[in-house]
mmCIF file of C-alpha atoms in Angstrom:
data_model
loop_
_atom_site.group_PDB
_atom_site.id
_atom_site.type_symbol
_atom_site.label_atom_id
_atom_site.label_comp_id
_atom_site.label_asym_id
_atom_site.label_seq_id
_atom_site.Cartn_x
_atom_site.Cartn_y
_atom_site.Cartn_z
ATOM 1 C CA MET A 12 162.490 28.918 116.491
ATOM 2 C CA GLU A 13 165.756 28.310 118.302
ATOM 3 C CA ARG A 14 165.631 27.438 122.005
ATOM 4 C CA VAL A 15 168.312 29.227 124.030
ATOM 5 C CA ALA A 16 168.672 27.616 127.437
ATOM 6 C CA GLY A 17 171.611 29.560 128.819
ATOM 7 C CA PRO A 18 171.629 32.437 131.289
ATOM 8 C CA ASN A 19 171.080 36.033 130.268
ATOM 9 C CA LEU A 20 173.915 38.537 130.530
ATOM 10 C CA ARG A 21 172.747 39.946 133.880
ATOM 11 C CA GLU A 22 172.660 36.438 135.415
ATOM 12 C CA ARG A 23 176.069 35.632 133.958
ATOM 13 C CA ALA A 24 177.542 38.908 135.231
ATOM 14 C CA ARG A 25 176.465 38.073 138.803
ATOM 15 C CA ARG A 26 178.753 35.031 138.818
ATOM 16 C CA PRO A 27 182.156 35.594 140.428
ATOM 17 C CA ALA A 28 184.675 36.777 137.847
ATOM 18 C CA PRO A 29 187.928 34.815 137.366
ATOM 19 C CA HIS A 30 189.765 38.045 138.195
ATOM 20 C CA SER A 31 188.739 41.601 139.037
ATOM 21 C CA ARG A 32 190.373 43.331 136.081
ATOM 22 C CA CYS A 33 188.097 44.471 133.265
ATOM 23 C CA ARG A 34 188.498 42.305 130.201
ATOM 24 C CA SER A 35 188.083 43.669 126.703
ATOM 25 C CA ARG A 36 188.210 40.407 124.759
ATOM 26 C CA SER A 37 184.909 38.929 125.867
ATOM 27 C CA PRO A 38 182.524 38.077 123.003
ATOM 28 C CA ALA A 39 180.126 40.667 124.423
ATOM 29 C CA THR A 40 182.703 43.438 124.127
ATOM 30 C CA SER A 41 183.459 42.669 120.483
ATOM 31 C CA PRO A 42 180.091 43.162 118.765
ATOM 32 C CA PRO A 43 179.949 42.980 114.977
ATOM 33 C CA ARG A 44 179.737 46.319 113.165
ATOM 34 C CA SER A 45 176.335 45.455 111.834
ATOM 35 C CA THR A 46 174.117 42.811 113.331
ATOM 36 C CA TYR A 47 172.091 40.301 111.394
ATOM 37 C CA ALA A 48 168.885 42.196 112.210
ATOM 38 C CA HIS A 49 170.275 45.607 111.251
ATOM 39 C CA ARG A 50 171.457 44.287 107.882
ATOM 40 C CA ARG A 51 167.830 43.284 107.282
ATOM 41 C CA GLY A 52 166.440 46.666 108.298
ATOM 42 C CA ILE A 53 165.227 45.690 111.779
ATOM 43 C CA VAL A 54 165.855 47.778 114.906
ATOM 44 C CA HIS A 55 165.519 45.893 118.219
ATOM 45 C CA ARG A 56 164.717 48.941 120.446
ATOM 46 C CA ASP A 57 165.103 47.077 123.757
ATOM 47 C CA ILE A 58 168.720 45.924 124.091
ATOM 48 C CA LYS A 59 169.368 45.213 127.787
ATOM 49 C CA PRO A 60 171.176 42.505 129.789
ATOM 50 C CA GLU A 61 168.007 40.438 130.167
ATOM 51 C CA ASN A 62 167.611 40.271 126.371
ATOM 52 C CA LEU A 63 171.154 39.019 125.735
ATOM 53 C CA MET A 64 171.378 35.281 126.391
ATOM 54 C CA PHE A 65 174.175 32.752 126.122
ATOM 55 C CA ASP A 66 173.626 29.563 124.144
ATOM 56 C CA ASP A 67 175.184 26.196 125.003
ATOM 57 C CA GLU A 68 178.379 27.166 123.164
ATOM 58 C CA GLY A 69 178.767 30.499 124.985
ATOM 59 C CA ARG A 70 177.641 32.659 122.069
ATOM 60 C CA ILE A 71 175.437 35.645 122.834
ATOM 61 C CA LYS A 72 171.988 35.648 121.265
ATOM 62 C CA VAL A 73 169.716 38.686 121.122
ATOM 63 C CA MET A 74 166.241 37.820 122.395
ATOM 64 C CA ASP A 75 162.794 39.428 122.637
ATOM 65 C CA PHE A 76 162.141 41.302 119.435
ATOM 66 C CA GLY A 77 158.709 42.340 120.751
ATOM 67 C CA LEU A 78 159.471 46.059 120.326
ATOM 68 C CA ALA A 79 161.502 45.666 117.140
ATOM 69 C CA ARG A 80 160.418 47.447 114.040
ATOM 70 C CA ALA A 81 161.347 47.338 110.412
ATOM 71 C CA LEU A 82 162.985 50.568 109.284
ATOM 72 C CA ILE A 83 160.609 50.772 106.319
ATOM 73 C CA ALA A 84 157.514 50.163 108.461
ATOM 74 C CA SER A 85 157.672 53.382 110.461
ATOM 75 C CA ARG A 86 153.898 53.751 110.259
ATOM 76 C CA LEU A 87 153.618 50.919 112.823
ATOM 77 C CA THR A 88 154.409 53.344 115.660
ATOM 78 C CA ILE A 89 153.356 56.906 116.292
ATOM 79 C CA THR A 90 156.085 59.486 115.746
ATOM 80 C CA GLY A 91 157.361 60.708 119.100
ATOM 81 C CA THR A 92 156.484 57.497 120.954
ATOM 82 C CA THR A 93 159.218 56.128 123.210
ATOM 83 C CA LEU A 94 159.499 52.372 123.539
ATOM 84 C CA GLY A 95 162.045 50.286 125.393
ATOM 85 C CA THR A 96 163.682 50.175 128.803
ATOM 86 C CA ALA A 97 164.542 53.699 129.967
ATOM 87 C CA ALA A 98 168.004 52.842 131.352
ATOM 88 C CA TYR A 99 169.209 51.612 127.934
ATOM 89 C CA MET A 100 167.640 54.167 125.586
ATOM 90 C CA ALA A 101 169.707 56.255 123.224
ATOM 91 C CA PRO A 102 169.154 60.022 123.236
ATOM 92 C CA GLU A 103 167.384 59.774 119.863
ATOM 93 C CA SER A 104 165.096 57.069 121.264
ATOM 94 C CA VAL A 105 164.098 59.438 124.064
ATOM 95 C CA ALA A 106 163.056 61.849 121.314
ATOM 96 C CA GLY A 107 160.967 59.102 119.688
ATOM 97 C CA THR A 108 163.209 58.218 116.739
ATOM 98 C CA ALA A 109 165.412 55.142 116.733
ATOM 99 C CA GLY A 110 167.557 53.426 114.156
ATOM 100 C CA PRO A 111 170.400 50.896 114.342
ATOM 101 C CA PRO A 112 172.683 53.398 116.151
ATOM 102 C CA ALA A 113 170.226 53.381 119.080
ATOM 103 C CA ASP A 114 170.755 49.635 119.464
ATOM 104 C CA VAL A 115 174.539 50.153 119.393
ATOM 105 C CA PHE A 116 174.239 52.890 122.038
ATOM 106 C CA ALA A 117 172.125 50.558 124.201
ATOM 107 C CA LEU A 118 174.733 47.788 123.838
ATOM 108 C CA GLY A 119 177.387 50.275 124.949
ATOM 109 C CA LEU A 120 175.340 51.081 128.056
ATOM 110 C CA VAL A 121 174.941 47.360 128.765
ATOM 111 C CA LEU A 122 178.685 46.720 128.443
ATOM 112 C CA HIS A 123 179.500 49.789 130.570
ATOM 113 C CA GLU A 124 177.158 48.501 133.282
ATOM 114 C CA ILE A 125 178.560 44.974 133.172
ATOM 115 C CA LEU A 126 182.156 46.215 133.340
ATOM 116 C CA SER A 127 181.568 48.887 135.989
ATOM 117 C CA GLY A 128 178.998 47.017 138.067
ATOM 118 C CA GLU A 129 176.599 49.972 138.089
ATOM 119 C CA ALA A 130 173.854 51.278 135.834
ATOM 120 C CA VAL A 131 175.177 54.132 133.723
ATOM 121 C CA PHE A 132 172.127 56.383 134.111
ATOM 122 C CA THR A 133 169.875 56.274 137.158
ATOM 123 C CA GLY A 134 166.962 58.259 138.461
ATOM 124 C CA GLU A 135 163.868 58.117 140.588
ATOM 125 C CA SER A 136 161.622 57.422 137.599
ATOM 126 C CA PRO A 137 161.924 56.342 133.964
ATOM 127 C CA LEU A 138 161.362 59.976 132.967
ATOM 128 C CA SER A 139 164.294 61.191 135.096
ATOM 129 C CA VAL A 140 166.512 58.462 133.611
ATOM 130 C CA MET A 141 165.527 59.503 130.078
ATOM 131 C CA PHE A 142 166.251 63.145 130.976
ATOM 132 C CA ALA A 143 169.734 62.153 132.188
ATOM 133 C CA ILE A 144 170.399 60.184 128.996
ATOM 134 C CA ALA A 145 169.314 63.090 126.810
ATOM 135 C CA ASN A 146 171.319 65.701 128.728
ATOM 136 C CA THR A 147 174.496 64.123 130.145
ATOM 137 C CA ASP A 148 177.396 62.088 128.843
ATOM 138 C CA PRO A 149 178.038 58.636 130.300
ATOM 139 C CA PRO A 150 180.955 58.640 132.757
ATOM 140 C CA PRO A 151 184.113 56.820 131.686
ATOM 141 C CA ILE A 152 184.248 53.262 133.043
ATOM 142 C CA ARG A 153 187.553 54.038 134.746
ATOM 143 C CA THR A 154 185.838 56.551 137.068
ATOM 144 C CA ARG A 155 183.947 53.601 138.575
ATOM 145 C CA ARG A 156 186.524 50.862 138.010
ATOM 146 C CA PRO A 157 189.996 52.470 137.979
ATOM 147 C CA ARG A 158 191.699 49.100 137.385
ATOM 148 C CA CYS A 159 190.086 48.752 133.953
ATOM 149 C CA ARG A 160 192.505 48.983 131.083
ATOM 150 C CA LYS A 161 192.404 52.180 129.075
ATOM 151 C CA THR A 162 191.309 50.180 126.023
ATOM 152 C CA SER A 163 188.135 49.173 127.909
ATOM 153 C CA SER A 164 187.218 52.836 128.290
ATOM 154 C CA ALA A 165 187.268 53.663 124.597
#
C-alpha cells in the first residue's frame, strides 16, 4: 500500500492562494475522463476534499475506499441505501443508486467549493442537504466569486 504523506485538498485550500483569481489549470480541475477505479468497475461513493490527498510530487491521490463498491457486486448493499457524505452526494446517490457519474458529480461539488470558498449545498441536517441536492441546481461559481473566469464556470 502506498503511503501518501501530503495534505488533503481541504488543508491545501486553506493555504493563502498566490492570487485571488480562480485558476482552471490546477491538476484538480483537470480530472481524467475515467479514473483508474472506474475503468475497473469500482465506484468510490465518498469523494470529498478530505479524501483527496497530495503526494510528495503534488499529484492528487484518491483515498479511503471504505464505501467503494464494485459495479458487479451490487448485492453488497441494500437497494435504496444512501452512503457517503451528504454534501457531496449526487442526486442519484440520494435515491440510493450510484455509478461512476456520481463520483464525477461529487468531484464537481468539491471543485466548486474549493474555487468559491463555500459549500455548494448546505442545510441544518444531512437530510436537508440531500433534499437540496435532489431538488436544486448548483449555483454558478461566478455568483459567489465574480472574478472567476468564465471557463471556470463551465
